PDB file of C-alpha atoms in Angstrom:
ATOM      1  CA  MET A 122     152.149 228.783  96.856  1.00  0.00           C
ATOM      2  CA  ALA A 123     155.489 229.757  98.266  1.00  0.00           C
ATOM      3  CA  GLY A 124     157.943 231.111  95.736  1.00  0.00           C
ATOM      4  CA  VAL A 125     155.446 231.508  92.869  1.00  0.00           C
ATOM      5  CA  ARG A 126     153.816 234.888  92.313  1.00  0.00           C
ATOM      6  CA  ALA A 127     150.221 235.401  91.276  1.00  0.00           C
ATOM      7  CA  PHE A 128     149.596 235.813  87.556  1.00  0.00           C
ATOM      8  CA  ALA A 129     147.125 238.089  85.800  1.00  0.00           C
ATOM      9  CA  THR A 130     146.263 235.783  82.896  1.00  0.00           C
ATOM     10  CA  LEU A 131     146.662 232.268  84.270  1.00  0.00           C
ATOM     11  CA  ARG A 132     146.557 230.187  87.412  1.00  0.00           C
ATOM     12  CA  TYR A 133     149.497 228.134  88.630  1.00  0.00           C
ATOM     13  CA  GLU A 134     149.194 225.558  91.362  1.00  0.00           C
ATOM     14  CA  LYS A 135     150.938 222.448  92.587  1.00  0.00           C
ATOM     15  CA  ARG A 136     149.196 219.237  93.506  1.00  0.00           C
ATOM     16  CA  GLY A 137     151.958 217.118  94.926  1.00  0.00           C
ATOM     17  CA  ALA A 138     154.399 216.369  92.115  1.00  0.00           C
ATOM     18  CA  VAL A 139     152.010 217.778  89.496  1.00  0.00           C
ATOM     19  CA  ALA A 140     151.913 221.428  88.396  1.00  0.00           C
ATOM     20  CA  VAL A 141     148.687 222.740  86.904  1.00  0.00           C
ATOM     21  CA  VAL A 142     148.727 225.725  84.538  1.00  0.00           C
ATOM     22  CA  THR A 143     145.255 227.051  83.728  1.00  0.00           C
ATOM     23  CA  LEU A 144     144.787 229.795  81.143  1.00  0.00           C
ATOM     24  CA  ASP A 145     142.553 232.370  82.808  1.00  0.00           C
ATOM     25  CA  ARG A 146     141.077 234.817  80.304  1.00  0.00           C
ATOM     26  CA  PRO A 147     137.661 233.170  79.949  1.00  0.00           C
ATOM     27  CA  GLU A 148     136.006 236.392  78.821  1.00  0.00           C
ATOM     28  CA  VAL A 149     137.981 236.142  75.544  1.00  0.00           C
ATOM     29  CA  LEU A 150     138.027 232.319  75.370  1.00  0.00           C
ATOM     30  CA  ASN A 151     141.589 232.300  76.710  1.00  0.00           C
ATOM     31  CA  ALA A 152     142.986 234.134  73.702  1.00  0.00           C
ATOM     32  CA  TYR A 153     146.738 234.561  73.945  1.00  0.00           C
ATOM     33  CA  ASN A 154     148.191 238.080  74.318  1.00  0.00           C
ATOM     34  CA  LEU A 155     151.478 239.652  75.402  1.00  0.00           C
ATOM     35  CA  ALA A 156     150.592 239.523  79.090  1.00  0.00           C
ATOM     36  CA  MET A 157     149.801 235.816  78.817  1.00  0.00           C
ATOM     37  CA  ARG A 158     153.081 235.258  76.972  1.00  0.00           C
ATOM     38  CA  ASP A 159     155.006 236.764  79.872  1.00  0.00           C
ATOM     39  CA  ASP A 160     152.970 234.895  82.489  1.00  0.00           C
ATOM     40  CA  LEU A 161     153.401 231.575  80.693  1.00  0.00           C
ATOM     41  CA  HIS A 162     157.136 232.106  80.352  1.00  0.00           C
ATOM     42  CA  ALA A 163     157.384 232.718  84.092  1.00  0.00           C
ATOM     43  CA  ALA A 164     155.050 229.883  85.094  1.00  0.00           C
ATOM     44  CA  LEU A 165     156.791 227.307  82.914  1.00  0.00           C
ATOM     45  CA  GLY A 166     160.115 228.494  84.313  1.00  0.00           C
ATOM     46  CA  ALA A 167     158.796 228.042  87.852  1.00  0.00           C
ATOM     47  CA  ALA A 168     157.694 224.492  87.043  1.00  0.00           C
ATOM     48  CA  ASP A 169     160.984 223.614  85.361  1.00  0.00           C
ATOM     49  CA  GLU A 170     163.052 224.954  88.244  1.00  0.00           C
ATOM     50  CA  ASP A 171     161.032 223.116  90.891  1.00  0.00           C
ATOM     51  CA  PRO A 172     162.631 219.694  91.514  1.00  0.00           C
ATOM     52  CA  GLU A 173     159.368 218.403  92.973  1.00  0.00           C
ATOM     53  CA  VAL A 174     157.415 218.890  89.711  1.00  0.00           C
ATOM     54  CA  ARG A 175     157.418 215.739  87.587  1.00  0.00           C
ATOM     55  CA  ALA A 176     154.323 216.302  85.440  1.00  0.00           C
ATOM     56  CA  LEU A 177     152.387 219.344  84.243  1.00  0.00           C
ATOM     57  CA  VAL A 178     148.736 219.670  83.208  1.00  0.00           C
ATOM     58  CA  PHE A 179     147.784 222.493  80.827  1.00  0.00           C
ATOM     59  CA  GLY A 180     144.123 223.584  80.820  1.00  0.00           C
ATOM     60  CA  GLY A 181     141.812 226.539  80.287  1.00  0.00           C
ATOM     61  CA  ARG A 182     139.150 228.141  82.495  1.00  0.00           C
ATOM     62  CA  GLY A 183     135.704 228.906  81.137  1.00  0.00           C
ATOM     63  CA  PRO A 184     134.052 227.640  77.953  1.00  0.00           C
ATOM     64  CA  ALA A 185     137.213 227.029  75.886  1.00  0.00           C
ATOM     65  CA  PHE A 186     140.773 225.780  76.133  1.00  0.00           C
ATOM     66  CA  SER A 187     142.153 228.601  73.951  1.00  0.00           C
ATOM     67  CA  THR A 188     141.247 230.338  70.708  1.00  0.00           C
ATOM     68  CA  GLY A 189     144.838 231.280  69.910  1.00  0.00           C
ATOM     69  CA  GLY A 190     146.111 234.803  69.328  1.00  0.00           C
ATOM     70  CA  ASP A 191     144.029 237.687  70.662  1.00  0.00           C
ATOM     71  CA  VAL A 192     142.628 239.421  67.559  1.00  0.00           C
ATOM     72  CA  ARG A 193     142.193 242.640  69.546  1.00  0.00           C
ATOM     73  CA  GLU A 194     145.951 242.755  69.981  1.00  0.00           C
ATOM     74  CA  PHE A 195     146.373 242.136  66.263  1.00  0.00           C
ATOM     75  CA  GLY A 196     144.202 245.194  65.667  1.00  0.00           C
ATOM     76  CA  SER A 197     146.481 247.403  67.747  1.00  0.00           C
ATOM     77  CA  ALA A 198     149.597 246.493  65.734  1.00  0.00           C
ATOM     78  CA  PRO A 199     150.572 247.673  62.229  1.00  0.00           C
ATOM     79  CA  SER A 200     149.826 244.143  60.971  1.00  0.00           C
ATOM     80  CA  PRO A 201     148.923 240.695  62.325  1.00  0.00           C
ATOM     81  CA  PHE A 202     152.431 239.577  61.381  1.00  0.00           C
ATOM     82  CA  ILE A 203     154.019 242.245  63.603  1.00  0.00           C
ATOM     83  CA  ALA A 204     151.646 241.388  66.454  1.00  0.00           C
ATOM     84  CA  ARG A 205     152.657 237.745  66.149  1.00  0.00           C
ATOM     85  CA  ALA A 206     156.370 238.589  65.963  1.00  0.00           C
ATOM     86  CA  VAL A 207     156.121 240.602  69.201  1.00  0.00           C
ATOM     87  CA  ARG A 208     154.616 237.573  70.970  1.00  0.00           C
ATOM     88  CA  TRP A 209     157.509 235.410  69.716  1.00  0.00           C
ATOM     89  CA  ARG A 210     160.169 237.505  71.483  1.00  0.00           C
ATOM     90  CA  ARG A 211     160.089 235.071  74.377  1.00  0.00           C
ATOM     91  CA  ASP A 212     160.315 231.444  73.369  1.00  0.00           C
ATOM     92  CA  VAL A 213     157.403 230.206  75.473  1.00  0.00           C
ATOM     93  CA  TRP A 214     156.726 227.269  73.191  1.00  0.00           C
ATOM     94  CA  GLY A 215     160.344 226.142  73.129  1.00  0.00           C
ATOM     95  CA  ARG A 216     160.260 226.247  76.902  1.00  0.00           C
ATOM     96  CA  LEU A 217     157.100 224.121  76.992  1.00  0.00           C
ATOM     97  CA  LEU A 218     158.623 221.601  74.594  1.00  0.00           C
ATOM     98  CA  GLU A 219     161.830 221.313  76.636  1.00  0.00           C
ATOM     99  CA  LEU A 220     160.296 221.034  80.117  1.00  0.00           C
ATOM    100  CA  ARG A 221     161.787 218.303  82.299  1.00  0.00           C
ATOM    101  CA  ALA A 222     158.271 217.340  83.385  1.00  0.00           C
ATOM    102  CA  ALA A 223     155.953 215.267  81.229  1.00  0.00           C
ATOM    103  CA  THR A 224     153.155 217.479  79.860  1.00  0.00           C
ATOM    104  CA  ILE A 225     149.454 216.809  79.395  1.00  0.00           C
ATOM    105  CA  ALA A 226     146.933 219.082  77.683  1.00  0.00           C
ATOM    106  CA  ALA A 227     143.402 218.919  79.097  1.00  0.00           C
ATOM    107  CA  VAL A 228     141.316 220.351  76.246  1.00  0.00           C
ATOM    108  CA  HIS A 229     137.666 221.346  76.209  1.00  0.00           C
ATOM    109  CA  GLY A 230     135.635 223.602  73.962  1.00  0.00           C
ATOM    110  CA  TYR A 231     137.579 225.406  71.272  1.00  0.00           C
ATOM    111  CA  ALA A 232     141.275 224.673  70.711  1.00  0.00           C
ATOM    112  CA  VAL A 233     141.909 226.938  67.732  1.00  0.00           C
ATOM    113  CA  GLY A 234     145.114 228.177  66.096  1.00  0.00           C
ATOM    114  CA  GLY A 235     147.694 228.663  68.823  1.00  0.00           C
ATOM    115  CA  GLY A 236     145.351 226.929  71.257  1.00  0.00           C
ATOM    116  CA  MET A 237     145.463 223.738  69.213  1.00  0.00           C
ATOM    117  CA  GLU A 238     149.200 224.129  68.813  1.00  0.00           C
ATOM    118  CA  ILE A 239     149.712 224.335  72.588  1.00  0.00           C
ATOM    119  CA  ALA A 240     147.948 220.986  72.890  1.00  0.00           C
ATOM    120  CA  LEU A 241     150.127 219.525  70.123  1.00  0.00           C
ATOM    121  CA  LEU A 242     153.283 220.634  71.932  1.00  0.00           C
ATOM    122  CA  CYS A 243     152.305 218.625  75.006  1.00  0.00           C
ATOM    123  CA  ASP A 244     153.343 214.993  75.312  1.00  0.00           C
ATOM    124  CA  LEU A 245     149.759 213.770  75.680  1.00  0.00           C
ATOM    125  CA  CYS A 246     146.315 215.302  75.167  1.00  0.00           C
ATOM    126  CA  VAL A 247     143.101 214.372  76.942  1.00  0.00           C
ATOM    127  CA  ALA A 248     140.021 215.929  75.330  1.00  0.00           C
ATOM    128  CA  ALA A 249     136.509 216.501  76.572  1.00  0.00           C
ATOM    129  CA  ASP A 250     133.776 215.284  74.259  1.00  0.00           C
ATOM    130  CA  ASP A 251     132.896 218.900  73.422  1.00  0.00           C
ATOM    131  CA  ALA A 252     136.420 219.762  72.184  1.00  0.00           C
ATOM    132  CA  ARG A 253     136.841 221.169  68.675  1.00  0.00           C
ATOM    133  CA  PHE A 254     140.182 221.699  66.936  1.00  0.00           C
ATOM    134  CA  ALA A 255     141.185 223.858  63.957  1.00  0.00           C
ATOM    135  CA  LEU A 256     144.152 225.702  62.439  1.00  0.00           C
ATOM    136  CA  PRO A 257     142.614 228.653  60.542  1.00  0.00           C
ATOM    137  CA  GLU A 258     145.817 230.649  59.979  1.00  0.00           C
ATOM    138  CA  THR A 259     146.250 229.891  56.274  1.00  0.00           C
ATOM    139  CA  GLY A 260     142.837 231.353  55.536  1.00  0.00           C
ATOM    140  CA  LEU A 261     143.981 234.547  57.292  1.00  0.00           C
ATOM    141  CA  GLY A 262     147.090 234.927  55.149  1.00  0.00           C
ATOM    142  CA  MET A 263     149.495 233.276  57.601  1.00  0.00           C
ATOM    143  CA  ILE A 264     150.643 229.791  58.511  1.00  0.00           C
ATOM    144  CA  PRO A 265     150.567 228.237  62.003  1.00  0.00           C
ATOM    145  CA  GLY A 266     153.252 229.884  64.098  1.00  0.00           C
ATOM    146  CA  VAL A 267     153.306 227.975  67.392  1.00  0.00           C
ATOM    147  CA  GLY A 268     154.928 224.850  65.991  1.00  0.00           C
ATOM    148  CA  GLY A 269     151.818 223.453  64.322  1.00  0.00           C
ATOM    149  CA  THR A 270     153.457 222.700  60.969  1.00  0.00           C
ATOM    150  CA  GLN A 271     155.995 220.541  62.827  1.00  0.00           C
ATOM    151  CA  THR A 272     154.009 218.910  65.626  1.00  0.00           C
ATOM    152  CA  LEU A 273     150.923 218.071  63.554  1.00  0.00           C
ATOM    153  CA  PRO A 274     152.647 215.892  60.918  1.00  0.00           C
ATOM    154  CA  ARG A 275     154.582 214.147  63.681  1.00  0.00           C
ATOM    155  CA  LYS A 276     151.315 213.116  65.325  1.00  0.00           C
ATOM    156  CA  ALA A 277     148.939 212.781  62.389  1.00  0.00           C
ATOM    157  CA  GLY A 278     151.138 212.242  59.331  1.00  0.00           C
ATOM    158  CA  ALA A 279     152.040 214.642  56.542  1.00  0.00           C
ATOM    159  CA  ALA A 280     148.923 214.118  54.406  1.00  0.00           C
ATOM    160  CA  ARG A 281     146.466 214.795  57.211  1.00  0.00           C
ATOM    161  CA  ALA A 282     148.566 217.716  58.454  1.00  0.00           C
ATOM    162  CA  LEU A 283     148.496 219.361  55.026  1.00  0.00           C
ATOM    163  CA  ASP A 284     144.744 218.847  54.854  1.00  0.00           C
ATOM    164  CA  LEU A 285     144.153 220.537  58.215  1.00  0.00           C
ATOM    165  CA  VAL A 286     146.669 223.352  57.678  1.00  0.00           C
ATOM    166  CA  LEU A 287     145.547 224.218  54.139  1.00  0.00           C
ATOM    167  CA  THR A 288     141.782 223.869  54.567  1.00  0.00           C
ATOM    168  CA  GLY A 289     141.423 224.992  58.178  1.00  0.00           C
ATOM    169  CA  ARG A 290     138.695 222.397  58.615  1.00  0.00           C
ATOM    170  CA  TRP A 291     137.394 221.490  62.054  1.00  0.00           C
ATOM    171  CA  LEU A 292     137.914 218.245  63.948  1.00  0.00           C
ATOM    172  CA  ASP A 293     135.657 217.221  66.794  1.00  0.00           C
ATOM    173  CA  ALA A 294     137.082 215.258  69.727  1.00  0.00           C
ATOM    174  CA  ARG A 295     136.430 211.827  68.204  1.00  0.00           C
ATOM    175  CA  ALA A 296     137.964 212.816  64.868  1.00  0.00           C
ATOM    176  CA  ALA A 297     140.999 214.200  66.710  1.00  0.00           C
ATOM    177  CA  LEU A 298     141.296 210.885  68.563  1.00  0.00           C
ATOM    178  CA  ALA A 299     141.133 208.954  65.290  1.00  0.00           C
ATOM    179  CA  ALA A 300     143.779 211.272  63.794  1.00  0.00           C
ATOM    180  CA  GLY A 301     146.193 210.602  66.645  1.00  0.00           C
ATOM    181  CA  LEU A 302     146.072 214.117  68.098  1.00  0.00           C
ATOM    182  CA  VAL A 303     144.261 213.092  71.267  1.00  0.00           C
ATOM    183  CA  HIS A 304     145.208 210.380  73.753  1.00  0.00           C
ATOM    184  CA  ARG A 305     141.726 209.909  75.218  1.00  0.00           C
ATOM    185  CA  VAL A 306     138.229 211.425  75.016  1.00  0.00           C
ATOM    186  CA  VAL A 307     136.111 211.754  78.159  1.00  0.00           C
ATOM    187  CA  VAL A 308     132.880 213.483  79.137  1.00  0.00           C
ATOM    188  CA  ARG A 309     133.440 217.126  80.039  1.00  0.00           C
ATOM    189  CA  ALA A 310     132.757 216.547  83.736  1.00  0.00           C
ATOM    190  CA  ARG A 311     135.600 214.012  83.928  1.00  0.00           C
ATOM    191  CA  LEU A 312     138.250 215.985  82.041  1.00  0.00           C
ATOM    192  CA  GLU A 313     140.141 217.502  84.958  1.00  0.00           C
ATOM    193  CA  ALA A 314     140.083 214.330  87.051  1.00  0.00           C
ATOM    194  CA  THR A 315     141.237 212.198  84.119  1.00  0.00           C
ATOM    195  CA  ALA A 316     144.111 214.526  83.216  1.00  0.00           C
ATOM    196  CA  LEU A 317     145.238 214.786  86.838  1.00  0.00           C
ATOM    197  CA  ALA A 318     145.101 211.018  87.335  1.00  0.00           C
ATOM    198  CA  LEU A 319     147.270 210.532  84.258  1.00  0.00           C
ATOM    199  CA  ALA A 320     149.672 213.238  85.452  1.00  0.00           C
ATOM    200  CA  HIS A 321     150.018 211.646  88.886  1.00  0.00           C
ATOM    201  CA  ARG A 322     150.658 208.281  87.226  1.00  0.00           C
ATOM    202  CA  LEU A 323     153.477 209.803  85.151  1.00  0.00           C
ATOM    203  CA  ALA A 324     154.815 211.664  88.185  1.00  0.00           C
ATOM    204  CA  ARG A 325     155.405 208.338  89.951  1.00  0.00           C
ATOM    205  CA  LEU A 326     157.882 207.289  87.262  1.00  0.00           C
ATOM    206  CA  ASP A 327     161.607 207.964  87.499  1.00  0.00           C
ATOM    207  CA  PRO A 328     162.113 211.441  85.922  1.00  0.00           C
ATOM    208  CA  ALA A 329     165.291 210.310  84.166  1.00  0.00           C
ATOM    209  CA  GLU A 330     163.415 207.422  82.550  1.00  0.00           C
ATOM    210  CA  VAL A 331     160.597 209.717  81.409  1.00  0.00           C
ATOM    211  CA  GLN A 332     163.033 212.200  79.881  1.00  0.00           C
ATOM    212  CA  ALA A 333     164.957 209.435  78.119  1.00  0.00           C
ATOM    213  CA  ALA A 334     161.774 207.888  76.713  1.00  0.00           C
ATOM    214  CA  ARG A 335     160.520 211.259  75.459  1.00  0.00           C
ATOM    215  CA  ARG A 336     163.863 212.012  73.804  1.00  0.00           C
ATOM    216  CA  ALA A 337     163.964 208.604  72.123  1.00  0.00           C
ATOM    217  CA  VAL A 338     160.394 208.761  70.813  1.00  0.00           C
ATOM    218  CA  ARG A 339     160.819 212.293  69.503  1.00  0.00           C
ATOM    219  CA  GLY A 340     164.029 211.242  67.805  1.00  0.00           C
ATOM    220  CA  ALA A 341     162.076 208.714  65.755  1.00  0.00           C
ATOM    221  CA  HIS A 342     160.742 211.581  63.629  1.00  0.00           C
ATOM    222  CA  ASP A 343     164.081 213.234  63.037  1.00  0.00           C
ATOM    223  CA  LEU A 344     166.594 210.419  62.605  1.00  0.00           C
ATOM    224  CA  PRO A 345     167.135 207.577  60.157  1.00  0.00           C
ATOM    225  CA  LEU A 346     166.120 204.227  61.661  1.00  0.00           C
ATOM    226  CA  ALA A 347     169.662 203.091  62.407  1.00  0.00           C
ATOM    227  CA  ALA A 348     170.501 206.390  64.117  1.00  0.00           C
ATOM    228  CA  GLY A 349     167.265 206.269  66.093  1.00  0.00           C
ATOM    229  CA  VAL A 350     167.984 202.740  67.307  1.00  0.00           C
ATOM    230  CA  ALA A 351     171.504 203.842  68.271  1.00  0.00           C
ATOM    231  CA  LEU A 352     170.052 206.760  70.254  1.00  0.00           C
ATOM    232  CA  GLU A 353     167.661 204.406  72.027  1.00  0.00           C
ATOM    233  CA  ARG A 354     170.550 202.098  72.913  1.00  0.00           C
ATOM    234  CA  ARG A 355     172.658 204.953  74.283  1.00  0.00           C
ATOM    235  CA  LEU A 356     169.815 206.248  76.418  1.00  0.00           C
ATOM    236  CA  ALA A 357     169.002 202.773  77.744  1.00  0.00           C
ATOM    237  CA  LEU A 358     172.640 202.103  78.618  1.00  0.00           C
ATOM    238  CA  ALA A 359     172.930 205.493  80.320  1.00  0.00           C
ATOM    239  CA  LEU A 360     169.958 204.631  82.525  1.00  0.00           C
ATOM    240  CA  GLN A 361     171.441 201.218  83.384  1.00  0.00           C
ATOM    241  CA  GLY A 362     174.764 202.803  84.270  1.00  0.00           C
ATOM    242  CA  ARG A 363     173.371 205.191  86.863  1.00  0.00           C
ATOM    243  CA  PRO A 364     174.556 204.702  90.451  1.00  0.00           C
TER     244      PRO A 364
END
């Protein structure tokens, strides 16, 4: 692809108006390390700066979507907390959340810790029937650190979020669908095609309309009802007033 360098820990490709980011450390179940942090920051920047990209699909190569932070990297730092803090020095997750393009997670196998949180940061999540989700951080003396304490209650409600964060219990794909974390469950062989079809459908929409809709829906969790309705009205009027 012209203008986008090769990455050591992920694959980046464009399929028309859709960018595809595939985590590519299958030998460690796509665990997230410093190199992946830097690659993701660059890849998401490339997608955001490309005016042709209107939707982005996030996936993982090999047997899992992602198992979160690389425990081997934790072992090389004075503490897991320091290892995590080093990975936070670039705001990859803020960049994912603020992308112009609509985002879709295509999840299979394990989506654990930061892996689950990546999926929660995306606008929509399509899961294979073998997907399994968990946030084990509390049992390790930490709390979720990739936005999980904020995205999970917004999608599943506060009571269910507390249950999952405090107990670290597992959800299979169907339970994640019932909890509101997953948009659709498909057989593993259909995961990529389903996610790409959804992405291409979103990419056909007016980007300004998609961004306005995302802003309005997200505002529903942060604003009183009257303020949220006022935001919706302002965004709708702004769209109508475009040349």
